[in-house]
């Protein structure tokens, strides 16, 4: 999943990017409101973490602009710990959630998971599709037979994106955009390699190829 982090505190942004990457997210960082607004309008993110106090353009204005453009990306705003009015303003401007600074990374991760879950219409916190259960903390997958398989970072990112969008045709370019961290790695042929690895681990039939269109994850219904 690809996240946008808009935070002008460079040290905080660097630390968060590291933590979020470790949790299996591809993260783009913007340090001011103008760059943040641009990226959020141009790129199809799975979620946005938006600081409210930003140079060049306040976070609230950035958020309002996205919502006026009918951009429904889930947004969590970062507010000052005791500023209840910032939380209200953020929610009223179209935020899905908020978090007061300072916060624990675990809380941010749990809130991102919850937002993404709501967006894709998944009720259960446990990700279970076609008999596979994904353990997002351990980055492991459990099969129907009860076997636990460990995943590499890229395998985990790809499988999580597939499991969040079962039964949907996902193009290679979309998968590349949502799975890869760095532009340097964004070669859509690499997706074929990782799809093959997931098929080897989980069974050939779990990911179907739609010729010329992409891949579909999960049992045919
Ligand atoms: Ca700030």
mmCIF file of N, CA and C in Angstrom, residues 75-210:
data_model
loop_
_atom_site.group_PDB
_atom_site.id
_atom_site.type_symbol
_atom_site.label_atom_id
_atom_site.label_comp_id
_atom_site.label_asym_id
_atom_site.label_seq_id
_atom_site.Cartn_x
_atom_site.Cartn_y
_atom_site.Cartn_z
ATOM 1 N N UNK A 75 -7.829 10.085 5.061
ATOM 2 C CA UNK A 75 -6.837 11.015 5.613
ATOM 3 C C UNK A 75 -6.892 10.999 7.134
ATOM 4 N N UNK A 76 -5.714 10.817 7.745
ATOM 5 C CA UNK A 76 -5.613 10.985 9.198
ATOM 6 C C UNK A 76 -4.811 12.261 9.440
ATOM 7 N N UNK A 77 -5.367 13.181 10.251
ATOM 8 C CA UNK A 77 -4.647 14.427 10.509
ATOM 9 C C UNK A 77 -3.884 14.327 11.830
ATOM 10 N N UNK A 78 -2.698 14.925 11.833
ATOM 11 C CA UNK A 78 -1.881 14.990 13.039
ATOM 12 C C UNK A 78 -2.114 16.343 13.689
ATOM 13 N N UNK A 79 -2.517 16.330 14.953
ATOM 14 C CA UNK A 79 -2.852 17.575 15.636
ATOM 15 C C UNK A 79 -2.010 17.728 16.897
ATOM 16 N N UNK A 80 -2.026 18.932 17.456
ATOM 17 C CA UNK A 80 -1.398 19.129 18.764
ATOM 18 C C UNK A 80 -2.214 18.336 19.799
ATOM 19 N N UNK A 81 -1.510 17.795 20.782
ATOM 20 C CA UNK A 81 -2.121 16.864 21.725
ATOM 21 C C UNK A 81 -3.444 17.364 22.324
ATOM 22 N N UNK A 82 -3.473 18.596 22.806
ATOM 23 C CA UNK A 82 -4.650 19.026 23.548
ATOM 24 C C UNK A 82 -5.560 19.978 22.777
ATOM 25 N N UNK A 83 -5.340 20.083 21.484
ATOM 26 C CA UNK A 83 -6.117 21.051 20.713
ATOM 27 C C UNK A 83 -7.400 20.420 20.170
ATOM 28 N N UNK A 84 -8.441 20.393 21.026
ATOM 29 C CA UNK A 84 -9.692 19.742 20.596
ATOM 30 C C UNK A 84 -10.280 20.435 19.377
ATOM 31 N N UNK A 85 -10.047 21.773 19.295
ATOM 32 C CA UNK A 85 -10.605 22.515 18.155
ATOM 33 C C UNK A 85 -9.954 22.103 16.828
ATOM 34 N N UNK A 86 -8.647 21.728 16.879
ATOM 35 C CA UNK A 86 -7.974 21.249 15.655
ATOM 36 C C UNK A 86 -8.589 19.932 15.191
ATOM 37 N N UNK A 87 -8.942 19.087 16.189
ATOM 38 C CA UNK A 87 -9.531 17.794 15.824
ATOM 39 C C UNK A 87 -10.880 18.012 15.149
ATOM 40 N N UNK A 88 -11.669 18.916 15.738
ATOM 41 C CA UNK A 88 -12.993 19.218 15.163
ATOM 42 C C UNK A 88 -12.844 19.818 13.762
ATOM 43 N N UNK A 89 -11.942 20.797 13.636
ATOM 44 C CA UNK A 89 -11.733 21.430 12.322
ATOM 45 C C UNK A 89 -11.301 20.397 11.284
ATOM 46 N N UNK A 90 -10.401 19.505 11.700
ATOM 47 C CA UNK A 90 -9.901 18.475 10.783
ATOM 48 C C UNK A 90 -11.015 17.569 10.298
ATOM 49 N N UNK A 91 -11.828 17.084 11.242
ATOM 50 C CA UNK A 91 -12.931 16.190 10.870
ATOM 51 C C UNK A 91 -13.928 16.923 9.972
ATOM 52 N N UNK A 92 -14.217 18.175 10.325
ATOM 53 C CA UNK A 92 -15.174 18.952 9.525
ATOM 54 C C UNK A 92 -14.653 19.246 8.116
ATOM 55 N N UNK A 93 -13.327 19.323 7.989
ATOM 56 C CA UNK A 93 -12.740 19.579 6.661
ATOM 57 C C UNK A 93 -12.666 18.305 5.826
ATOM 58 N N UNK A 94 -13.044 17.164 6.444
ATOM 59 C CA UNK A 94 -13.083 15.923 5.652
ATOM 60 C C UNK A 94 -12.092 14.859 6.078
ATOM 61 N N UNK A 95 -11.439 15.034 7.246
ATOM 62 C CA UNK A 95 -10.533 13.983 7.725
ATOM 63 C C UNK A 95 -11.345 12.769 8.168
ATOM 64 N N UNK A 96 -10.736 11.588 8.046
ATOM 65 C CA UNK A 96 -11.394 10.361 8.483
ATOM 66 C C UNK A 96 -11.037 10.040 9.923
ATOM 67 N N UNK A 97 -9.899 10.569 10.370
ATOM 68 C CA UNK A 97 -9.444 10.256 11.718
ATOM 69 C C UNK A 97 -8.404 11.312 12.111
ATOM 70 N N UNK A 98 -7.995 11.296 13.390
ATOM 71 C CA UNK A 98 -6.969 12.229 13.835
ATOM 72 C C UNK A 98 -6.098 11.539 14.866
ATOM 73 N N UNK A 99 -4.937 12.101 15.088
ATOM 74 C CA UNK A 99 -4.030 11.574 16.100
ATOM 75 C C UNK A 99 -3.265 12.759 16.677
ATOM 76 N N UNK A 100 -3.262 12.867 18.021
ATOM 77 C CA UNK A 100 -2.563 13.967 18.674
ATOM 78 C C UNK A 100 -1.080 13.652 18.841
ATOM 79 N N UNK A 101 -0.237 14.647 18.615
ATOM 80 C CA UNK A 101 1.216 14.472 18.812
ATOM 81 C C UNK A 101 1.556 14.717 20.275
ATOM 82 N N UNK A 102 2.517 14.012 20.867
ATOM 83 C CA UNK A 102 3.221 12.870 20.259
ATOM 84 C C UNK A 102 2.373 11.602 20.339
ATOM 85 N N UNK A 103 2.667 10.639 19.494
ATOM 86 C CA UNK A 103 1.874 9.402 19.490
ATOM 87 C C UNK A 103 2.811 8.208 19.341
ATOM 88 N N UNK A 104 2.282 7.031 19.611
ATOM 89 C CA UNK A 104 3.045 5.803 19.411
ATOM 90 C C UNK A 104 2.802 5.297 17.994
ATOM 91 N N UNK A 105 3.851 4.820 17.353
ATOM 92 C CA UNK A 105 3.726 4.345 15.975
ATOM 93 C C UNK A 105 2.660 3.238 15.871
ATOM 94 N N UNK A 106 2.537 2.410 16.906
ATOM 95 C CA UNK A 106 1.546 1.330 16.874
ATOM 96 C C UNK A 106 0.138 1.896 16.706
ATOM 97 N N UNK A 107 -0.124 3.030 17.373
ATOM 98 C CA UNK A 107 -1.466 3.618 17.256
ATOM 99 C C UNK A 107 -1.693 4.145 15.839
ATOM 100 N N UNK A 108 -0.673 4.777 15.273
ATOM 101 C CA UNK A 108 -0.807 5.262 13.901
ATOM 102 C C UNK A 108 -1.055 4.085 12.948
ATOM 103 N N UNK A 109 -0.282 3.005 13.105
ATOM 104 C CA UNK A 109 -0.446 1.838 12.223
ATOM 105 C C UNK A 109 -1.844 1.249 12.355
ATOM 106 N N UNK A 110 -2.339 1.147 13.591
ATOM 107 C CA UNK A 110 -3.674 0.582 13.808
ATOM 108 C C UNK A 110 -4.742 1.463 13.170
ATOM 109 N N UNK A 111 -4.564 2.783 13.261
ATOM 110 C CA UNK A 111 -5.547 3.693 12.669
ATOM 111 C C UNK A 111 -5.497 3.664 11.141
ATOM 112 N N UNK A 112 -4.298 3.535 10.577
ATOM 113 C CA UNK A 112 -4.186 3.408 9.115
ATOM 114 C C UNK A 112 -4.881 2.125 8.658
ATOM 115 N N UNK A 113 -4.601 1.013 9.363
ATOM 116 C CA UNK A 113 -5.254 -0.256 9.018
ATOM 117 C C UNK A 113 -6.766 -0.107 9.041
ATOM 118 N N UNK A 114 -7.279 0.560 10.094
ATOM 119 C CA UNK A 114 -8.741 0.705 10.232
ATOM 120 C C UNK A 114 -9.316 1.534 9.088
ATOM 121 N N UNK A 115 -8.618 2.601 8.696
ATOM 122 C CA UNK A 115 -9.113 3.452 7.601
ATOM 123 C C UNK A 115 -9.143 2.685 6.283
ATOM 124 N N UNK A 116 -8.056 1.944 6.025
ATOM 125 C CA UNK A 116 -7.971 1.190 4.770
ATOM 126 C C UNK A 116 -9.051 0.108 4.736
ATOM 127 N N UNK A 117 -9.252 -0.533 5.885
ATOM 128 C CA UNK A 117 -10.285 -1.575 6.020
ATOM 129 C C UNK A 117 -11.656 -1.010 5.668
ATOM 130 N N UNK A 118 -11.967 0.155 6.221
ATOM 131 C CA UNK A 118 -13.275 0.773 5.940
ATOM 132 C C UNK A 118 -13.393 1.118 4.460
ATOM 133 N N UNK A 119 -12.292 1.599 3.910
ATOM 134 C CA UNK A 119 -12.345 2.018 2.508
ATOM 135 C C UNK A 119 -12.621 0.850 1.570
ATOM 136 N N UNK A 120 -11.993 -0.298 1.851
ATOM 137 C CA UNK A 120 -12.216 -1.442 0.968
ATOM 138 C C UNK A 120 -13.429 -2.260 1.399
ATOM 139 N N UNK A 121 -14.125 -1.827 2.467
ATOM 140 C CA UNK A 121 -15.359 -2.476 2.883
ATOM 141 C C UNK A 121 -15.166 -3.782 3.617
ATOM 142 N N UNK A 122 -14.036 -3.911 4.311
ATOM 143 C CA UNK A 122 -13.762 -5.136 5.054
ATOM 144 C C UNK A 122 -14.122 -4.905 6.518
ATOM 145 N N UNK A 123 -14.987 -5.776 7.086
ATOM 146 C CA UNK A 123 -15.442 -5.566 8.453
ATOM 147 C C UNK A 123 -14.437 -6.095 9.470
ATOM 148 N N UNK A 124 -13.819 -7.212 9.138
ATOM 149 C CA UNK A 124 -12.994 -7.923 10.106
ATOM 150 C C UNK A 124 -11.557 -7.391 10.107
ATOM 151 N N UNK A 125 -10.982 -7.273 11.301
ATOM 152 C CA UNK A 125 -9.593 -6.806 11.395
ATOM 153 C C UNK A 125 -8.624 -7.869 10.892
ATOM 154 N N UNK A 126 -9.053 -9.137 10.956
ATOM 155 C CA UNK A 126 -8.193 -10.211 10.453
ATOM 156 C C UNK A 126 -8.380 -10.319 8.951
ATOM 157 N N UNK A 127 -7.294 -10.286 8.210
ATOM 158 C CA UNK A 127 -7.407 -10.356 6.768
ATOM 159 C C UNK A 127 -7.438 -11.808 6.329
ATOM 160 N N UNK A 128 -8.627 -12.269 5.923
ATOM 161 C CA UNK A 128 -8.795 -13.662 5.509
ATOM 162 C C UNK A 128 -9.498 -13.705 4.162
ATOM 163 N N UNK A 129 -8.819 -14.244 3.171
ATOM 164 C CA UNK A 129 -9.381 -14.335 1.824
ATOM 165 C C UNK A 129 -9.039 -15.695 1.250
ATOM 166 N N UNK A 130 -10.059 -16.365 0.707
ATOM 167 C CA UNK A 130 -9.847 -17.653 0.040
ATOM 168 C C UNK A 130 -9.053 -18.633 0.907
ATOM 169 N N UNK A 131 -9.367 -18.667 2.190
ATOM 170 C CA UNK A 131 -8.729 -19.620 3.094
ATOM 171 C C UNK A 131 -7.349 -19.199 3.584
ATOM 172 N N UNK A 132 -6.853 -18.083 3.099
ATOM 173 C CA UNK A 132 -5.550 -17.604 3.562
ATOM 174 C C UNK A 132 -5.754 -16.531 4.626
ATOM 175 N N UNK A 133 -4.962 -16.598 5.672
ATOM 176 C CA UNK A 133 -5.019 -15.563 6.707
ATOM 177 C C UNK A 133 -3.673 -14.846 6.737
ATOM 178 N N UNK A 134 -3.719 -13.509 6.596
ATOM 179 C CA UNK A 134 -2.483 -12.735 6.585
ATOM 180 C C UNK A 134 -2.246 -12.140 7.967
ATOM 181 N N UNK A 135 -1.076 -12.433 8.532
ATOM 182 C CA UNK A 135 -0.687 -11.840 9.811
ATOM 183 C C UNK A 135 0.154 -10.609 9.483
ATOM 184 N N UNK A 136 -0.469 -9.418 9.619
ATOM 185 C CA UNK A 136 0.204 -8.197 9.174
ATOM 186 C C UNK A 136 1.341 -7.784 10.106
ATOM 187 N N UNK A 137 1.271 -8.166 11.378
ATOM 188 C CA UNK A 137 2.351 -7.816 12.295
ATOM 189 C C UNK A 137 3.585 -8.653 12.002
ATOM 190 N N UNK A 138 3.368 -9.957 11.838
ATOM 191 C CA UNK A 138 4.512 -10.860 11.615
ATOM 192 C C UNK A 138 4.887 -10.974 10.148
ATOM 193 N N UNK A 139 4.065 -10.443 9.286
ATOM 194 C CA UNK A 139 4.265 -10.534 7.838
ATOM 195 C C UNK A 139 4.400 -11.993 7.406
ATOM 196 N N UNK A 140 3.397 -12.778 7.878
ATOM 197 C CA UNK A 140 3.319 -14.196 7.537
ATOM 198 C C UNK A 140 1.931 -14.488 6.993
ATOM 199 N N UNK A 141 1.827 -15.598 6.265
ATOM 200 C CA UNK A 141 0.516 -16.022 5.794
ATOM 201 C C UNK A 141 0.268 -17.457 6.247
ATOM 202 N N UNK A 142 -0.997 -17.689 6.698
ATOM 203 C CA UNK A 142 -1.363 -19.016 7.167
ATOM 204 C C UNK A 142 -2.301 -19.640 6.143
ATOM 205 N N UNK A 143 -2.005 -20.857 5.741
ATOM 206 C CA UNK A 143 -2.825 -21.520 4.728
ATOM 207 C C UNK A 143 -3.990 -22.252 5.382
ATOM 208 N N UNK A 144 -4.916 -22.733 4.530
ATOM 209 C CA UNK A 144 -6.068 -23.486 5.018
ATOM 210 C C UNK A 144 -5.659 -24.718 5.815
ATOM 211 N N UNK A 145 -4.499 -25.276 5.433
ATOM 212 C CA UNK A 145 -3.996 -26.492 6.102
ATOM 213 C C UNK A 145 -3.300 -26.140 7.416
ATOM 214 N N UNK A 146 -3.252 -24.856 7.775
ATOM 215 C CA UNK A 146 -2.644 -24.433 9.030
ATOM 216 C C UNK A 146 -1.149 -24.217 8.944
ATOM 217 N N UNK A 147 -0.627 -24.229 7.726
ATOM 218 C CA UNK A 147 0.799 -24.033 7.543
ATOM 219 C C UNK A 147 1.121 -22.532 7.559
ATOM 220 N N UNK A 148 2.188 -22.151 8.283
ATOM 221 C CA UNK A 148 2.600 -20.752 8.340
ATOM 222 C C UNK A 148 3.761 -20.518 7.395
ATOM 223 N N UNK A 149 3.592 -19.585 6.470
ATOM 224 C CA UNK A 149 4.656 -19.307 5.510
ATOM 225 C C UNK A 149 5.154 -17.891 5.717
ATOM 226 N N UNK A 150 6.472 -17.738 5.820
ATOM 227 C CA UNK A 150 7.007 -16.383 5.955
ATOM 228 C C UNK A 150 7.134 -15.767 4.565
ATOM 229 N N UNK A 151 7.057 -14.444 4.537
ATOM 230 C CA UNK A 151 7.073 -13.718 3.267
ATOM 231 C C UNK A 151 8.217 -12.722 3.273
ATOM 232 N N UNK A 152 8.804 -12.487 2.126
ATOM 233 C CA UNK A 152 9.776 -11.390 2.026
ATOM 234 C C UNK A 152 8.994 -10.080 2.028
ATOM 235 N N UNK A 153 9.691 -8.970 2.197
ATOM 236 C CA UNK A 153 9.030 -7.670 2.245
ATOM 237 C C UNK A 153 8.143 -7.415 1.039
ATOM 238 N N UNK A 154 8.674 -7.656 -0.146
ATOM 239 C CA UNK A 154 7.902 -7.376 -1.356
ATOM 240 C C UNK A 154 6.744 -8.360 -1.514
ATOM 241 N N UNK A 155 6.981 -9.628 -1.183
ATOM 242 C CA UNK A 155 5.893 -10.618 -1.245
ATOM 243 C C UNK A 155 4.750 -10.198 -0.320
ATOM 244 N N UNK A 156 5.106 -9.731 0.876
ATOM 245 C CA UNK A 156 4.082 -9.304 1.838
ATOM 246 C C UNK A 156 3.293 -8.111 1.296
ATOM 247 N N UNK A 157 3.977 -7.121 0.782
ATOM 248 C CA UNK A 157 3.296 -5.924 0.251
ATOM 249 C C UNK A 157 2.341 -6.295 -0.874
ATOM 250 N N UNK A 158 2.818 -7.160 -1.757
ATOM 251 C CA UNK A 158 2.007 -7.557 -2.912
ATOM 252 C C UNK A 158 0.800 -8.376 -2.455
ATOM 253 N N UNK A 159 1.047 -9.340 -1.563
ATOM 254 C CA UNK A 159 -0.058 -10.194 -1.106
ATOM 255 C C UNK A 159 -1.096 -9.370 -0.340
ATOM 256 N N UNK A 160 -0.648 -8.428 0.486
ATOM 257 C CA UNK A 160 -1.599 -7.608 1.235
ATOM 258 C C UNK A 160 -2.463 -6.776 0.282
ATOM 259 N N UNK A 161 -1.837 -6.250 -0.758
ATOM 260 C CA UNK A 161 -2.629 -5.463 -1.717
ATOM 261 C C UNK A 161 -3.633 -6.344 -2.439
ATOM 262 N N UNK A 162 -3.208 -7.539 -2.850
ATOM 263 C CA UNK A 162 -4.136 -8.489 -3.478
ATOM 264 C C UNK A 162 -5.297 -8.822 -2.529
ATOM 265 N N UNK A 163 -4.966 -9.109 -1.262
ATOM 266 C CA UNK A 163 -6.003 -9.560 -0.315
ATOM 267 C C UNK A 163 -6.962 -8.436 0.048
ATOM 268 N N UNK A 164 -6.526 -7.190 -0.106
ATOM 269 C CA UNK A 164 -7.425 -6.057 0.119
ATOM 270 C C UNK A 164 -8.348 -5.822 -1.072
ATOM 271 N N UNK A 165 -8.020 -6.441 -2.221
ATOM 272 C CA UNK A 165 -8.824 -6.230 -3.430
ATOM 273 C C UNK A 165 -9.137 -7.558 -4.110
ATOM 274 N N UNK A 166 -9.743 -8.498 -3.364
ATOM 275 C CA UNK A 166 -9.994 -9.813 -3.965
ATOM 276 C C UNK A 166 -11.024 -9.711 -5.093
ATOM 277 N N UNK A 167 -10.823 -10.548 -6.117
ATOM 278 C CA UNK A 167 -11.801 -10.621 -7.204
ATOM 279 C C UNK A 167 -11.743 -9.453 -8.168
ATOM 280 N N UNK A 168 -10.816 -8.525 -7.955
ATOM 281 C CA UNK A 168 -10.733 -7.355 -8.848
ATOM 282 C C UNK A 168 -9.557 -7.519 -9.809
ATOM 283 N N UNK A 169 -9.722 -7.034 -11.020
ATOM 284 C CA UNK A 169 -8.608 -7.053 -11.963
ATOM 285 C C UNK A 169 -7.647 -5.937 -11.584
ATOM 286 N N UNK A 170 -6.399 -6.320 -11.285
ATOM 287 C CA UNK A 170 -5.386 -5.340 -10.893
ATOM 288 C C UNK A 170 -4.291 -5.332 -11.951
ATOM 289 N N UNK A 171 -4.093 -4.186 -12.571
ATOM 290 C CA UNK A 171 -3.080 -4.095 -13.626
ATOM 291 C C UNK A 171 -1.688 -4.106 -13.004
ATOM 292 N N UNK A 172 -0.716 -4.471 -13.842
ATOM 293 C CA UNK A 172 0.661 -4.492 -13.354
ATOM 294 C C UNK A 172 1.104 -3.098 -12.916
ATOM 295 N N UNK A 173 0.673 -2.075 -13.645
ATOM 296 C CA UNK A 173 1.132 -0.727 -13.271
ATOM 297 C C UNK A 173 0.507 -0.300 -11.944
ATOM 298 N N UNK A 174 -0.757 -0.682 -11.715
ATOM 299 C CA UNK A 174 -1.370 -0.356 -10.429
ATOM 300 C C UNK A 174 -0.661 -1.084 -9.289
ATOM 301 N N UNK A 175 -0.365 -2.358 -9.501
ATOM 302 C CA UNK A 175 0.339 -3.124 -8.459
ATOM 303 C C UNK A 175 1.707 -2.511 -8.185
ATOM 304 N N UNK A 176 2.399 -2.141 -9.247
ATOM 305 C CA UNK A 176 3.724 -1.541 -9.082
ATOM 306 C C UNK A 176 3.635 -0.276 -8.242
ATOM 307 N N UNK A 177 2.637 0.563 -8.560
ATOM 308 C CA UNK A 177 2.482 1.834 -7.866
ATOM 309 C C UNK A 177 2.194 1.653 -6.375
ATOM 310 N N UNK A 178 1.444 0.593 -6.043
ATOM 311 C CA UNK A 178 1.039 0.427 -4.654
ATOM 312 C C UNK A 178 1.977 -0.458 -3.841
ATOM 313 N N UNK A 179 2.933 -1.110 -4.511
ATOM 314 C CA UNK A 179 3.774 -2.065 -3.800
ATOM 315 C C UNK A 179 5.190 -1.549 -3.606
ATOM 316 N N UNK A 180 5.715 -0.804 -4.604
ATOM 317 C CA UNK A 180 7.125 -0.437 -4.543
ATOM 318 C C UNK A 180 7.416 0.827 -3.782
ATOM 319 N N UNK A 181 8.516 0.778 -3.084
ATOM 320 C CA UNK A 181 8.969 1.909 -2.286
ATOM 321 C C UNK A 181 9.648 2.962 -3.156
ATOM 322 N N UNK A 182 10.583 2.537 -3.981
ATOM 323 C CA UNK A 182 11.407 3.502 -4.704
ATOM 324 C C UNK A 182 11.091 3.498 -6.190
ATOM 325 N N UNK A 183 11.199 4.663 -6.780
ATOM 326 C CA UNK A 183 10.975 4.784 -8.213
ATOM 327 C C UNK A 183 11.916 3.877 -9.002
ATOM 328 N N UNK A 184 13.125 3.700 -8.464
ATOM 329 C CA UNK A 184 14.126 2.907 -9.162
ATOM 330 C C UNK A 184 13.648 1.475 -9.408
ATOM 331 N N UNK A 185 12.826 0.969 -8.487
ATOM 332 C CA UNK A 185 12.361 -0.422 -8.592
ATOM 333 C C UNK A 185 11.103 -0.555 -9.440
ATOM 334 N N UNK A 186 10.589 0.586 -9.898
ATOM 335 C CA UNK A 186 9.273 0.533 -10.532
ATOM 336 C C UNK A 186 9.322 0.008 -11.958
ATOM 337 N N UNK A 187 9.669 -1.246 -12.076
ATOM 338 C CA UNK A 187 9.668 -1.905 -13.370
ATOM 339 C C UNK A 187 8.567 -2.951 -13.286
ATOM 340 N N UNK A 188 7.530 -2.791 -14.105
ATOM 341 C CA UNK A 188 6.349 -3.635 -13.904
ATOM 342 C C UNK A 188 6.638 -5.104 -14.217
ATOM 343 N N UNK A 189 7.767 -5.380 -14.909
ATOM 344 C CA UNK A 189 8.101 -6.785 -15.142
ATOM 345 C C UNK A 189 8.460 -7.503 -13.847
ATOM 346 N N UNK A 190 8.930 -6.708 -12.871
ATOM 347 C CA UNK A 190 9.305 -7.304 -11.595
ATOM 348 C C UNK A 190 8.077 -7.894 -10.903
ATOM 349 N N UNK A 191 6.909 -7.280 -11.137
ATOM 350 C CA UNK A 191 5.670 -7.806 -10.553
ATOM 351 C C UNK A 191 5.451 -9.263 -10.980
ATOM 352 N N UNK A 192 5.768 -9.557 -12.247
ATOM 353 C CA UNK A 192 5.605 -10.940 -12.734
ATOM 354 C C UNK A 192 6.421 -11.911 -11.893
ATOM 355 N N UNK A 193 7.629 -11.488 -11.538
ATOM 356 C CA UNK A 193 8.511 -12.345 -10.745
ATOM 357 C C UNK A 193 7.873 -12.631 -9.387
ATOM 358 N N UNK A 194 7.324 -11.582 -8.746
ATOM 359 C CA UNK A 194 6.752 -11.768 -7.413
ATOM 360 C C UNK A 194 5.417 -12.506 -7.453
ATOM 361 N N UNK A 195 4.660 -12.328 -8.518
ATOM 362 C CA UNK A 195 3.426 -13.105 -8.675
ATOM 363 C C UNK A 195 3.788 -14.589 -8.782
ATOM 364 N N UNK A 196 4.845 -14.885 -9.536
ATOM 365 C CA UNK A 196 5.270 -16.273 -9.685
ATOM 366 C C UNK A 196 5.670 -16.844 -8.315
ATOM 367 N N UNK A 197 6.387 -16.049 -7.530
ATOM 368 C CA UNK A 197 6.819 -16.533 -6.205
ATOM 369 C C UNK A 197 5.619 -16.803 -5.299
ATOM 370 N N UNK A 198 4.612 -15.903 -5.340
ATOM 371 C CA UNK A 198 3.428 -16.117 -4.505
ATOM 372 C C UNK A 198 2.682 -17.367 -4.959
ATOM 373 N N UNK A 199 2.615 -17.581 -6.283
ATOM 374 C CA UNK A 199 1.953 -18.788 -6.789
ATOM 375 C C UNK A 199 2.690 -20.037 -6.325
ATOM 376 N N UNK A 200 4.021 -19.965 -6.330
ATOM 377 C CA UNK A 200 4.803 -21.124 -5.878
ATOM 378 C C UNK A 200 4.520 -21.414 -4.414
ATOM 379 N N UNK A 201 4.359 -20.371 -3.612
ATOM 380 C CA UNK A 201 4.129 -20.570 -2.172
ATOM 381 C C UNK A 201 2.693 -20.974 -1.869
ATOM 382 N N UNK A 202 1.743 -20.381 -2.601
ATOM 383 C CA UNK A 202 0.337 -20.468 -2.185
ATOM 384 C C UNK A 202 -0.537 -21.278 -3.131
ATOM 385 N N UNK A 203 0.025 -21.704 -4.232
ATOM 386 C CA UNK A 203 -0.764 -22.460 -5.211
ATOM 387 C C UNK A 203 -1.020 -21.611 -6.442
ATOM 388 N N UNK A 204 -0.941 -22.273 -7.573
ATOM 389 C CA UNK A 204 -0.993 -21.574 -8.853
ATOM 390 C C UNK A 204 -2.321 -20.847 -9.074
ATOM 391 N N UNK A 205 -3.396 -21.478 -8.558
ATOM 392 C CA UNK A 205 -4.750 -20.992 -8.886
ATOM 393 C C UNK A 205 -5.152 -19.750 -8.082
ATOM 394 N N UNK A 206 -4.329 -19.370 -7.085
ATOM 395 C CA UNK A 206 -4.729 -18.268 -6.199
ATOM 396 C C UNK A 206 -4.651 -16.903 -6.908
ATOM 397 N N UNK A 207 -3.781 -16.804 -7.919
ATOM 398 C CA UNK A 207 -3.701 -15.561 -8.707
ATOM 399 C C UNK A 207 -3.879 -15.917 -10.182
ATOM 400 N N UNK A 208 -4.951 -15.431 -10.766
ATOM 401 C CA UNK A 208 -5.211 -15.711 -12.185
ATOM 402 C C UNK A 208 -4.718 -14.553 -13.049
ATOM 403 N N UNK A 209 -4.221 -14.906 -14.217
ATOM 404 C CA UNK A 209 -3.784 -13.885 -15.168
ATOM 405 C C UNK A 209 -4.937 -13.544 -16.104
ATOM 406 N N UNK A 210 -5.247 -12.256 -16.224
ATOM 407 C CA UNK A 210 -6.223 -11.794 -17.219
ATOM 408 C C UNK A 210 -5.413 -11.197 -18.357
#
